Short mmCIF file of C-alpha atoms and ligand atoms in Angstrom, two decimals:
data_model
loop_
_atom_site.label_atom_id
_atom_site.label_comp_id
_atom_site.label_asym_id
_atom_site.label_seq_id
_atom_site.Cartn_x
_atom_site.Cartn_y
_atom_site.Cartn_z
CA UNK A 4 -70.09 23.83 10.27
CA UNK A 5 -71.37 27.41 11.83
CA UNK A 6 -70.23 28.28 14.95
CA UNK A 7 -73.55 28.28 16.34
CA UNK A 8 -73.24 24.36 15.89
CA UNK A 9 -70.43 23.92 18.36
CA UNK A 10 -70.26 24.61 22.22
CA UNK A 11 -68.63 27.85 23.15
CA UNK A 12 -66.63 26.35 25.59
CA UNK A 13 -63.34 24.92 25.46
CA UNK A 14 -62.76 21.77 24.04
CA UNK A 15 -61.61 18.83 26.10
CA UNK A 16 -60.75 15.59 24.18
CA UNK A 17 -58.63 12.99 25.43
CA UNK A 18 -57.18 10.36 23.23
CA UNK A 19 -57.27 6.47 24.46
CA UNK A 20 -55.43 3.52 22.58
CA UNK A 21 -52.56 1.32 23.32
CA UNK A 22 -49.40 2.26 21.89
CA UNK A 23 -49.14 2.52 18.43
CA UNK A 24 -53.07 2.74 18.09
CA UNK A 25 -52.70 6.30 16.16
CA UNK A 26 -53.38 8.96 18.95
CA UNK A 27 -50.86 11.13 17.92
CA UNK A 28 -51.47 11.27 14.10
CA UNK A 29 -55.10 11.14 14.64
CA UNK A 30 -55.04 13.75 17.71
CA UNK A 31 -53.06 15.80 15.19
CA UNK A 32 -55.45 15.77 12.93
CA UNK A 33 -58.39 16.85 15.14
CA UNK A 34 -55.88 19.28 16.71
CA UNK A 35 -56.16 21.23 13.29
CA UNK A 36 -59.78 20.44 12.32
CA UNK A 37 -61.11 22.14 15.50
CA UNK A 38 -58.67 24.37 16.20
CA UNK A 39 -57.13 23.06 19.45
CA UNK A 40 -53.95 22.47 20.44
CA UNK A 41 -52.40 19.06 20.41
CA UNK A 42 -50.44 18.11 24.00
CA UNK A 43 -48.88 14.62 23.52
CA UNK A 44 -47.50 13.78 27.43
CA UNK A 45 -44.86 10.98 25.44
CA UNK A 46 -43.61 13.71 23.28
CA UNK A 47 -43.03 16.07 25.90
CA UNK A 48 -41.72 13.15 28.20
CA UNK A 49 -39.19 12.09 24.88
CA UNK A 50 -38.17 16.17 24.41
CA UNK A 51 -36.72 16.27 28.24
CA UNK A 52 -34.85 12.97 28.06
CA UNK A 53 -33.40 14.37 24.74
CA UNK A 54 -32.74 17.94 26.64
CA UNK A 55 -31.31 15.57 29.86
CA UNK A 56 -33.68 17.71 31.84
CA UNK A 57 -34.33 17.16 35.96
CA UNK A 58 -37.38 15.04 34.25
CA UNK A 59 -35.78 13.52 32.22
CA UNK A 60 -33.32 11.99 33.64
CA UNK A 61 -35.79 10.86 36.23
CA UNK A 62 -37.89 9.49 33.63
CA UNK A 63 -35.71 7.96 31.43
CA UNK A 64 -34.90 4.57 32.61
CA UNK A 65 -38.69 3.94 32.75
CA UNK A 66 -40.06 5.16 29.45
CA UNK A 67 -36.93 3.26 27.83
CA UNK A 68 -38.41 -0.07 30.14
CA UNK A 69 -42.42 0.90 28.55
CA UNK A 70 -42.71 1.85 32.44
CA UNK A 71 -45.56 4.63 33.43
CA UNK A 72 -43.72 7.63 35.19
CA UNK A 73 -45.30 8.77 38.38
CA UNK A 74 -48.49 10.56 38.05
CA UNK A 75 -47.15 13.55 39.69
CA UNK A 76 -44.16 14.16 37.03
CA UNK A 77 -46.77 14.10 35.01
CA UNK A 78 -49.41 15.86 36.36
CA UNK A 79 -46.82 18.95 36.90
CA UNK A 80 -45.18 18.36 33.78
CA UNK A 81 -48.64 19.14 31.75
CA UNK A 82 -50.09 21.75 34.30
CA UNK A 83 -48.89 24.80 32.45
CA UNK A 84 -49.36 23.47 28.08
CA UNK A 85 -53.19 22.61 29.28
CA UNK A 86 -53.81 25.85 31.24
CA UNK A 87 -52.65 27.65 27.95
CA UNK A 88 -54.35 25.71 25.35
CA UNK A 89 -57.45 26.09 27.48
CA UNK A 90 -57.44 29.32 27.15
CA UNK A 91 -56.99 29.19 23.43
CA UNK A 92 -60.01 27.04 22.69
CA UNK A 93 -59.20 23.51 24.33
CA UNK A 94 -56.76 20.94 23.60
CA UNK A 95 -56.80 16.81 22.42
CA UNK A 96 -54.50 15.24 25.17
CA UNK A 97 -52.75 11.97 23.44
CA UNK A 98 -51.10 9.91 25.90
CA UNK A 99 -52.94 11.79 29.00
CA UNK A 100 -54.93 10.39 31.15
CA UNK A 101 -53.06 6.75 31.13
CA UNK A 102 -54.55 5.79 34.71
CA UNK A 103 -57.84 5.81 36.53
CA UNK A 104 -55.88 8.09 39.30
CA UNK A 105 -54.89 10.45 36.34
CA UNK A 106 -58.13 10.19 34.71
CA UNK A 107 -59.66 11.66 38.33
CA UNK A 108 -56.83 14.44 38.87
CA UNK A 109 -57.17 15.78 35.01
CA UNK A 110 -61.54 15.71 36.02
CA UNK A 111 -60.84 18.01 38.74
CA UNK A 112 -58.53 20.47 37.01
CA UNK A 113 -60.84 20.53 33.96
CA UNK A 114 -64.01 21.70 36.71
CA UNK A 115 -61.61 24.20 38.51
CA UNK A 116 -60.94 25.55 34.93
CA UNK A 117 -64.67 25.58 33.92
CA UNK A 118 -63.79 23.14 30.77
CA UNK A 119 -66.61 22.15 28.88
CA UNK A 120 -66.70 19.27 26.34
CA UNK A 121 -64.88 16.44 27.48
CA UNK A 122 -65.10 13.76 25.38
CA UNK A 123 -62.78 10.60 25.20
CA UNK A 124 -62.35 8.99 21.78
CA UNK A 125 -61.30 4.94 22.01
CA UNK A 126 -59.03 3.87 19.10
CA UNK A 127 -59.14 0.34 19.13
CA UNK A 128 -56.68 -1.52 17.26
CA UNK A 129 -55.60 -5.30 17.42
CA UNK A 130 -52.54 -6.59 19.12
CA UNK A 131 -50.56 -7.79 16.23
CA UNK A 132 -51.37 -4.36 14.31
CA UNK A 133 -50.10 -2.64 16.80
CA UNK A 134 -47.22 -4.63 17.44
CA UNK A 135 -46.51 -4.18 13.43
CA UNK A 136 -47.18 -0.59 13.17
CA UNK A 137 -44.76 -0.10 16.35
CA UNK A 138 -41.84 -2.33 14.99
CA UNK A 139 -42.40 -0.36 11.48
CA UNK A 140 -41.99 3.00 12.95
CA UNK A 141 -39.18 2.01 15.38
CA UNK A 142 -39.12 5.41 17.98
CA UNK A 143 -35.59 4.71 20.01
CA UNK A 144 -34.85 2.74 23.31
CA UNK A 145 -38.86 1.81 24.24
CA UNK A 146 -39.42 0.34 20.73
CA UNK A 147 -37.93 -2.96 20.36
CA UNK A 148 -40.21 -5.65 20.55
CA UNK A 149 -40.11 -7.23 23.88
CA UNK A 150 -40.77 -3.72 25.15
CA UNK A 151 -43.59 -3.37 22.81
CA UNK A 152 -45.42 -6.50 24.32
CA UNK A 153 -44.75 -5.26 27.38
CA UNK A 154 -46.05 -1.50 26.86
CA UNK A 155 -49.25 -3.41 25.71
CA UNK A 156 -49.87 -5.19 28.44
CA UNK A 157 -48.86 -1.93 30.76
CA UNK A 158 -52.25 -0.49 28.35
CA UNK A 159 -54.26 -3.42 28.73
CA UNK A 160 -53.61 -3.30 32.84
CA UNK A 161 -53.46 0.20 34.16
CA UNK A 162 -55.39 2.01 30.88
CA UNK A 163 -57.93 -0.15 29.71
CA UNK A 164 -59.81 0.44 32.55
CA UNK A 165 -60.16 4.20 31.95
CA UNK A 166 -62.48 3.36 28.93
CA UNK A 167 -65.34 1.88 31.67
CA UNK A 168 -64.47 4.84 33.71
CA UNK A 169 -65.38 7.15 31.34
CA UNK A 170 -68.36 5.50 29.50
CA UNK A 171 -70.21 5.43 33.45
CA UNK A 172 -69.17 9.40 33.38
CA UNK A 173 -68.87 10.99 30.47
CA UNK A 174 -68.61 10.71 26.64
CA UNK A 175 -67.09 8.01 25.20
CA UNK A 176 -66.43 7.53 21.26
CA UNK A 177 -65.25 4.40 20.16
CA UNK A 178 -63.36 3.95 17.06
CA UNK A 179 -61.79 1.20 15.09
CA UNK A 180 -58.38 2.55 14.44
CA UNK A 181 -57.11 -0.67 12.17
CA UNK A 182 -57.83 1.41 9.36
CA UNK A 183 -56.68 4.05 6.75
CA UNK A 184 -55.24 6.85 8.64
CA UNK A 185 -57.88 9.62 6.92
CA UNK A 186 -61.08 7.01 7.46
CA UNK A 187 -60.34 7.00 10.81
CA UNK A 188 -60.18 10.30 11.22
CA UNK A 189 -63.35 11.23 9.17
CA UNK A 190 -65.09 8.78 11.14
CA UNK A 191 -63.63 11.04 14.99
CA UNK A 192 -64.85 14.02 13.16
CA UNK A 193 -68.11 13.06 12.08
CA UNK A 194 -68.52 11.89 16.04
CA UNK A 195 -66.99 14.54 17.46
CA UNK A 196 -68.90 16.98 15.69
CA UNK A 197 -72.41 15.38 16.72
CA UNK A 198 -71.27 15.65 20.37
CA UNK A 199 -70.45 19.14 20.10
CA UNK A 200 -74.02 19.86 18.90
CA UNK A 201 -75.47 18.10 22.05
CA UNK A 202 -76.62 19.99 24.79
CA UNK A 203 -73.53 20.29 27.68
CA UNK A 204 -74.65 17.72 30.36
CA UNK A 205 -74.84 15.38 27.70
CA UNK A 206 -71.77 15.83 26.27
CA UNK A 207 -70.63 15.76 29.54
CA UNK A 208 -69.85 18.88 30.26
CA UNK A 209 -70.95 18.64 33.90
CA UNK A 210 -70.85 14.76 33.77
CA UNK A 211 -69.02 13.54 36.56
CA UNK A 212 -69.26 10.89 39.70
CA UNK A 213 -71.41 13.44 41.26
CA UNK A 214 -72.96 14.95 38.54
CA UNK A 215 -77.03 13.76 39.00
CA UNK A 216 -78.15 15.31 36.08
CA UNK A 217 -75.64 14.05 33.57
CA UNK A 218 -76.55 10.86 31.32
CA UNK A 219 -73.15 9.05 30.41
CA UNK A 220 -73.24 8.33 26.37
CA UNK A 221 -71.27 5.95 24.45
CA UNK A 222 -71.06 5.76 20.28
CA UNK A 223 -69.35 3.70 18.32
CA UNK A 224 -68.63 3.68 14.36
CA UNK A 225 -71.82 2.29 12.34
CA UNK A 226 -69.00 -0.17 10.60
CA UNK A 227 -67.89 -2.04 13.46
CA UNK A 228 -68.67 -1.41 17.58
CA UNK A 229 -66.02 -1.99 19.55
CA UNK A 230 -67.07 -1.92 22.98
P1 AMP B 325 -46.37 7.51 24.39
O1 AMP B 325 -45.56 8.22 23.39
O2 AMP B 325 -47.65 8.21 24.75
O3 AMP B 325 -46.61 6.06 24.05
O4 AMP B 325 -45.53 7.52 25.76
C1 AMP B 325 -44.21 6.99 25.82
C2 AMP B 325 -43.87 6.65 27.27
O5 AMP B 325 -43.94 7.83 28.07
C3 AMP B 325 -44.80 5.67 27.94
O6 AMP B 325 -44.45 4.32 27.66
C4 AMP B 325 -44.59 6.01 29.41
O7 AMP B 325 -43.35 5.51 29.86
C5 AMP B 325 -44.47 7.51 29.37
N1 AMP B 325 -45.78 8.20 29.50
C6 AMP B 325 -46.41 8.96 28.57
N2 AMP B 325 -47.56 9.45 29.04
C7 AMP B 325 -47.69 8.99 30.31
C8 AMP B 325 -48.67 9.13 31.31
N3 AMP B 325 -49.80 9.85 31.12
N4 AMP B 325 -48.47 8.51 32.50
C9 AMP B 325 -47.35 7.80 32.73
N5 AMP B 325 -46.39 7.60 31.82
C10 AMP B 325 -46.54 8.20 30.61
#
């Protein structure tokens, strides 16, 4: 790929999926393909319960219940790692937005910050897959499995709803994520990369609820569409 190919803005892409879809593996792997920095708000969450933080201990009790954590911890909590990884080429968000409400907040951050690309990429991955890949990989307090069915259905109420919200807005890539770990990732990349060769507006660089000009775009993988 040249770099003419590819936007010369920064990168925005924002990982979707109910818990144990893949975002983190798979927003690792973008991370390093484009050069971006991975922020994963569970990870950071998980570091200042471990650390017994002001945070975490606020926190705690609800990410061990599968709970979301008020949208202003978390809001302030990523402020500063996306202000430096957008300055450093962009940054794949995996866990971030996980509400509508979010979803809105991070849209007006990325336009103060001139972002360009924003692009949200849908694993989609069926319930008992995910609650097998979840009991497999067995985390700490928010992984046993009653809390698993109920972190799903926290996805299926408050974050589901963010995939309509972005494919009226901006770009949305759907994926199935119920397979191997590198085909799913070859098939982000090969999407990814088309986007970035679009024009802005349509990759929804100035897509928005206001943005006239914009045309909202949805793809799926040939293989199977998930929408
Ligand atoms: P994850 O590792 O992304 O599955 O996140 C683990 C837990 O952290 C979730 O079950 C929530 O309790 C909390 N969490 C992570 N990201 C968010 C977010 N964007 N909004 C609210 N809660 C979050």
């Amino acid at each position: 790929m040249t770099m003419q190919s590819v936007a010369p803005r920064a990168k925005r892409i924002l990982m979707v999926g109910a818990p144990g879809a893949g975002k983190g593996t798979q927003a690792d792997a973008i991370a390093k393909q484009f050069g971006i920095t991975h922020i994963a708000s569970g990870d950071i969450l998980r570091r200042h319960i471990a650390e017994a933080t002001t945070i975490g201990r606020t926190v705690e009790d609800l990410v061990n219940k599968g709970e979301l954590v008020p949208d202003a911890v978390i809001m302030d909590m990523l402020r500063k790692p996306v202000l430096a990884a957008a300055d450093t080429g962009g940054y794949v968000l995996d866990g971030f937005p996980r509400t509508v409400e979010q979803a809105e907040a991070a849209y007006r951050t990325a336009g103060n910050l001139g972002v360009g690309v924003q692009i949200a990429v849908h694993l989609e991955v069926p319930e008992e897959e995910l609650i097998r890949r979840m009991l497999a990989r067995a985390r700490g307090a928010d992984d046993t499995e009653d809390v698993i069915r109920h972190r799903i259905k926290v996805y299926e109420e408050k974050t589901r709803p963010l995939l309509e919200y972005y494919a009226q807005r901006e770009l949305l890539v759907q994926v199935n994520g119920a397979r191997p770990v590198a085909e799913v990732t070859w098939s982000i990349v090969v999407q990814l990369q088309r986007a970035f060769k679009r024009p802005a507006t349509q990759a929804g660089a100035h897509a928005g609820p206001h943005a006239g000009t914009a045309r909202p775009a949805t793809t799926s993988d040939s293989d199977k569409a998930v929408a």
